[in-house]
Amino acid sequence: MKKEIAFIFDLDGVIVDTAKYHYLAWKNLANSLGFDFTEKNNELLKGVSRVKSLEILLNIGNVQLSEEKKQTLLVQKNTEYLGYVNKMTSDEILPGVNELLNFLDTNNIKYALGSASKNAPLILEKVGLLNRFSAIVDGNDVSKAKPDPEVFLIGAKKLHIKPENCVVFEDAIAGIEAANRANMISVGIGEKEVLGEATFVFENMAVITTDFLKNLIN
Ligand code: B16
Ligand code: MG
């Protein structure tokens, strides 16, 4: 008999690569404030909330601003970012994702999204995946950001599956920590050296085999 199991996916870095659009928008913002923002700097923002991202960016530029100005900049950054998101299509779904979701559908396994992004539903709609998820948990639903387990625990609740029977796919260290703290099986997508705390690590979604998935669910 099949185990009661559900999957929870992070969005940026797992389902799609929106980090490149975040980078363009943050870089422009930094440049408008008079300093540069490199791709290496951008790594620090992966999986981090929008507000925290701005704090990190301003620290890099050694810039202090009023709360009011910060709010204006957050809106400015998100407006530019949405310009890129609105042009997204299903072509931007990362390799291996469709195959994995098809496998889960075929095996009647439910899956949810667990993302820090407040734009997650729009992004999923743009790439044509919104209706496939049984539940969506995004940056609007959580009060505590990853590495707090809240986002994934809400996901498990929405799926009516015990946390220990959930498998989380994540590309950020904070996300792996969140999944581990939620007592879930964590699958890191990226470099083993970086995501060493994960239960399993794969370089990308395309190299995950059907045998691996079958072992998880049986
Ligand atoms: P938004 P994830 C995260 O998505 C991104 O990795 C991170 O760079 C971004 O700051 C965060 O979402 C918030 O995004 O500005 O759209 O609310 O990896 O948790 O899916
Ligand atoms: Mg991510």
Short mmCIF file of C-alpha atoms and ligand atoms in Angstrom, two decimals:
data_model
loop_
_atom_site.label_atom_id
_atom_site.label_comp_id
_atom_site.label_asym_id
_atom_site.label_seq_id
_atom_site.Cartn_x
_atom_site.Cartn_y
_atom_site.Cartn_z
CA MET A 1 0.00 0.00 0.00
CA LYS A 2 1.16 3.55 -0.76
CA LYS A 3 2.29 5.75 2.13
CA GLU A 4 0.26 8.86 2.88
CA ILE A 5 2.65 11.42 1.45
CA ALA A 6 2.60 14.90 -0.07
CA PHE A 7 5.13 17.12 -1.77
CA ILE A 8 5.76 20.83 -1.15
CA PHE A 9 7.70 22.90 -3.66
CA ASP A 10 9.53 26.17 -3.24
CA LEU A 11 9.00 28.44 -6.28
CA ASP A 12 12.06 30.51 -7.20
CA GLY A 13 14.98 28.18 -7.98
CA VAL A 14 12.84 25.02 -8.03
CA ILE A 15 9.85 25.56 -10.35
CA VAL A 16 11.10 28.66 -12.20
CA ASP A 17 14.17 30.90 -12.14
CA THR A 18 12.79 34.27 -11.08
CA ALA A 19 16.08 35.14 -9.31
CA LYS A 20 17.34 36.62 -12.58
CA TYR A 21 14.41 39.08 -12.65
CA HIS A 22 14.76 39.92 -8.95
CA TYR A 23 18.44 40.63 -9.72
CA LEU A 24 17.71 43.05 -12.58
CA ALA A 25 15.24 45.00 -10.45
CA TRP A 26 17.44 45.09 -7.32
CA LYS A 27 20.50 46.08 -9.39
CA ASN A 28 18.63 49.03 -10.94
CA LEU A 29 17.48 50.10 -7.50
CA ALA A 30 21.04 49.94 -6.12
CA ASN A 31 22.37 51.87 -9.12
CA SER A 32 19.72 54.56 -8.60
CA LEU A 33 21.01 54.89 -5.02
CA GLY A 34 24.59 55.24 -6.27
CA PHE A 35 26.18 51.82 -5.70
CA ASP A 36 26.57 48.54 -7.56
CA PHE A 37 24.91 45.23 -6.82
CA THR A 38 26.58 42.10 -8.19
CA GLU A 39 25.23 38.65 -9.06
CA LYS A 40 27.21 37.35 -6.09
CA ASN A 41 25.39 39.84 -3.84
CA ASN A 42 22.11 38.57 -5.31
CA GLU A 43 22.83 35.08 -3.90
CA LEU A 44 22.25 36.56 -0.44
CA LEU A 45 18.64 37.38 -1.37
CA LYS A 46 17.54 33.92 -2.53
CA GLY A 47 14.61 32.67 -0.45
CA VAL A 48 14.68 35.89 1.61
CA SER A 49 11.56 38.08 1.95
CA ARG A 50 11.22 41.32 -0.02
CA VAL A 51 11.59 43.56 3.04
CA LYS A 52 14.63 41.65 4.34
CA SER A 53 16.14 41.75 0.83
CA LEU A 54 16.00 45.56 0.84
CA GLU A 55 17.70 45.64 4.26
CA ILE A 56 20.53 43.43 2.95
CA LEU A 57 20.89 45.55 -0.20
CA LEU A 58 21.02 48.84 1.75
CA ASN A 59 23.65 47.32 4.06
CA ILE A 60 25.78 46.43 1.04
CA GLY A 61 25.55 50.04 -0.19
CA ASN A 62 25.98 51.38 3.35
CA VAL A 63 22.87 53.50 2.82
CA GLN A 64 20.47 54.57 5.60
CA LEU A 65 16.94 55.61 4.65
CA SER A 66 13.68 56.55 6.37
CA GLU A 67 10.91 53.95 6.65
CA GLU A 68 8.84 56.02 4.23
CA LYS A 69 11.57 56.02 1.57
CA LYS A 70 12.07 52.26 2.04
CA GLN A 71 8.36 51.66 1.37
CA THR A 72 8.60 53.72 -1.83
CA LEU A 73 11.64 51.72 -2.98
CA LEU A 74 9.92 48.40 -2.25
CA VAL A 75 7.02 49.42 -4.48
CA GLN A 76 9.43 50.67 -7.17
CA LYS A 77 11.40 47.40 -7.13
CA ASN A 78 8.29 45.24 -7.24
CA THR A 79 6.80 47.25 -10.11
CA GLU A 80 9.89 46.67 -12.22
CA TYR A 81 10.01 43.00 -11.19
CA LEU A 82 6.35 42.52 -12.18
CA GLY A 83 7.19 43.93 -15.61
CA TYR A 84 9.40 40.86 -16.14
CA VAL A 85 6.98 38.44 -14.48
CA ASN A 86 4.12 39.56 -16.70
CA LYS A 87 6.09 38.42 -19.74
CA MET A 88 6.71 34.91 -18.35
CA THR A 89 5.31 31.87 -20.18
CA SER A 90 5.34 28.09 -19.66
CA ASP A 91 8.72 28.04 -21.46
CA GLU A 92 10.24 29.22 -18.19
CA ILE A 93 9.24 26.17 -16.17
CA LEU A 94 12.57 24.60 -15.19
CA PRO A 95 13.56 21.30 -16.87
CA GLY A 96 12.24 18.25 -15.05
CA VAL A 97 9.37 20.03 -13.27
CA ASN A 98 6.57 19.03 -15.65
CA GLU A 99 7.72 15.40 -15.60
CA LEU A 100 7.79 15.40 -11.80
CA LEU A 101 4.31 16.94 -11.49
CA ASN A 102 2.97 14.48 -14.08
CA PHE A 103 4.40 11.62 -12.02
CA LEU A 104 2.66 12.94 -8.89
CA ASP A 105 -0.66 13.39 -10.73
CA THR A 106 -0.46 9.86 -12.14
CA ASN A 107 0.15 8.51 -8.64
CA ASN A 108 -2.57 10.64 -7.00
CA ILE A 109 -0.10 12.45 -4.78
CA LYS A 110 -1.05 15.94 -3.66
CA TYR A 111 1.39 18.83 -3.83
CA ALA A 112 1.52 22.39 -2.54
CA LEU A 113 3.62 25.48 -3.08
CA GLY A 114 5.61 26.90 -0.16
CA SER A 115 7.22 30.16 -1.27
CA ALA A 116 8.41 33.39 0.35
CA SER A 117 7.13 35.33 -2.67
CA LYS A 118 4.02 37.47 -2.42
CA ASN A 119 3.87 37.25 -6.23
CA ALA A 120 3.77 33.43 -6.26
CA PRO A 121 0.14 32.98 -7.48
CA LEU A 122 0.71 35.42 -10.36
CA ILE A 123 3.94 33.66 -11.39
CA LEU A 124 2.24 30.25 -11.33
CA GLU A 125 -0.62 31.64 -13.39
CA LYS A 126 1.79 33.09 -15.96
CA VAL A 127 3.54 29.75 -16.45
CA GLY A 128 0.23 27.84 -16.48
CA LEU A 129 0.72 25.85 -13.26
CA LEU A 130 -1.63 27.64 -10.85
CA ASN A 131 -4.48 25.13 -11.05
CA ARG A 132 -2.29 22.09 -10.60
CA PHE A 133 -1.38 22.76 -6.97
CA SER A 134 -3.77 21.54 -4.24
CA ALA A 135 -2.65 24.40 -1.99
CA ILE A 136 -0.59 27.56 -2.26
CA VAL A 137 1.28 29.07 0.68
CA ASP A 138 3.09 32.29 -0.19
CA GLY A 139 4.62 35.39 1.39
CA ASN A 140 1.15 36.75 2.17
CA ASP A 141 0.29 33.78 4.41
CA VAL A 142 3.26 33.71 6.75
CA SER A 143 4.30 35.88 9.66
CA LYS A 144 7.71 34.23 10.10
CA ALA A 145 10.08 33.84 7.15
CA LYS A 146 12.21 30.77 6.38
CA PRO A 147 14.24 29.33 8.18
CA ASP A 148 11.13 29.33 10.39
CA PRO A 149 9.12 26.21 9.43
CA GLU A 150 5.79 28.12 9.34
CA VAL A 151 5.41 28.20 5.53
CA PHE A 152 5.78 24.42 5.21
CA LEU A 153 3.70 23.60 8.30
CA ILE A 154 0.81 25.65 6.86
CA GLY A 155 1.31 23.74 3.59
CA ALA A 156 1.05 20.38 5.37
CA LYS A 157 -2.07 21.55 7.19
CA LYS A 158 -3.71 22.68 3.96
CA LEU A 159 -2.91 19.29 2.39
CA HIS A 160 -4.15 17.42 5.51
CA ILE A 161 -0.88 15.48 5.66
CA LYS A 162 1.34 15.05 8.74
CA PRO A 163 4.60 17.07 8.50
CA GLU A 164 6.75 13.93 8.75
CA ASN A 165 5.02 12.63 5.60
CA CYS A 166 5.84 15.74 3.54
CA VAL A 167 8.73 16.07 1.10
CA VAL A 168 10.02 19.61 0.51
CA PHE A 169 11.97 20.72 -2.58
CA GLU A 170 14.09 23.80 -1.88
CA ASP A 171 17.07 25.65 -3.37
CA ALA A 172 17.88 27.93 -0.42
CA ILE A 173 19.77 27.02 2.77
CA ALA A 174 17.11 28.80 4.85
CA GLY A 175 14.42 26.72 3.11
CA ILE A 176 16.20 23.45 3.86
CA GLU A 177 16.52 24.49 7.49
CA ALA A 178 12.80 25.35 7.54
CA ALA A 179 11.88 21.94 6.12
CA ASN A 180 14.15 20.12 8.58
CA ARG A 181 12.71 22.11 11.49
CA ALA A 182 9.22 21.16 10.27
CA ASN A 183 10.33 17.50 10.57
CA MET A 184 9.88 16.98 6.82
CA ILE A 185 12.04 15.16 4.28
CA SER A 186 14.12 17.86 2.55
CA VAL A 187 15.33 17.68 -1.03
CA GLY A 188 17.94 20.33 -1.88
CA ILE A 189 18.12 21.57 -5.46
CA GLY A 190 21.61 22.94 -6.09
CA GLU A 191 25.14 22.32 -4.85
CA LYS A 192 25.84 19.59 -2.28
CA GLU A 193 28.45 21.79 -0.58
CA VAL A 194 25.82 24.47 0.01
CA LEU A 195 22.76 22.34 0.79
CA GLY A 196 24.53 19.67 2.84
CA GLU A 197 21.86 19.77 5.58
CA ALA A 198 19.21 18.41 3.19
CA THR A 199 18.09 14.77 3.39
CA PHE A 200 18.84 14.44 -0.35
CA VAL A 201 20.51 16.83 -2.82
CA PHE A 202 20.15 17.00 -6.61
CA GLU A 203 21.95 19.40 -8.91
CA ASN A 204 18.68 20.36 -10.58
CA MET A 205 15.11 19.10 -10.99
CA ALA A 206 15.89 17.33 -14.28
CA VAL A 207 18.24 14.77 -12.72
CA ILE A 208 15.63 13.44 -10.25
CA THR A 209 14.80 9.91 -11.35
CA THR A 210 11.48 8.07 -11.32
CA ASP A 211 13.16 5.38 -9.19
CA PHE A 212 13.97 7.97 -6.53
CA LEU A 213 10.36 9.17 -6.52
CA LYS A 214 8.99 5.63 -6.41
CA ASN A 215 11.19 4.87 -3.39
CA LEU A 216 9.86 7.95 -1.62
CA ILE A 217 6.21 7.13 -2.16
CA ASN A 218 6.22 3.35 -1.70
P1 B16 B 1 8.50 38.76 -3.69
P2 B16 B 1 11.02 31.54 -3.08
C1 B16 B 1 11.66 34.13 -2.91
O1 B16 B 1 11.02 33.08 -3.58
C2 B16 B 1 12.87 34.60 -3.71
O2 B16 B 1 13.86 33.58 -3.75
C3 B16 B 1 13.48 35.82 -3.06
O3 B16 B 1 14.59 36.27 -3.80
C4 B16 B 1 12.41 36.92 -2.95
O4 B16 B 1 12.93 38.06 -2.30
C5 B16 B 1 11.21 36.36 -2.19
O5 B16 B 1 10.71 35.20 -2.84
C6 B16 B 1 10.09 37.38 -2.07
O6 B16 B 1 9.58 37.63 -3.35
O7 B16 B 1 9.22 40.06 -3.74
O8 B16 B 1 7.95 38.32 -5.02
O9 B16 B 1 7.45 38.73 -2.60
O10 B16 B 1 12.39 31.00 -3.37
O11 B16 B 1 10.68 31.51 -1.60
O12 B16 B 1 9.96 30.94 -3.94
MG MG B 2 13.85 29.40 -3.71
#
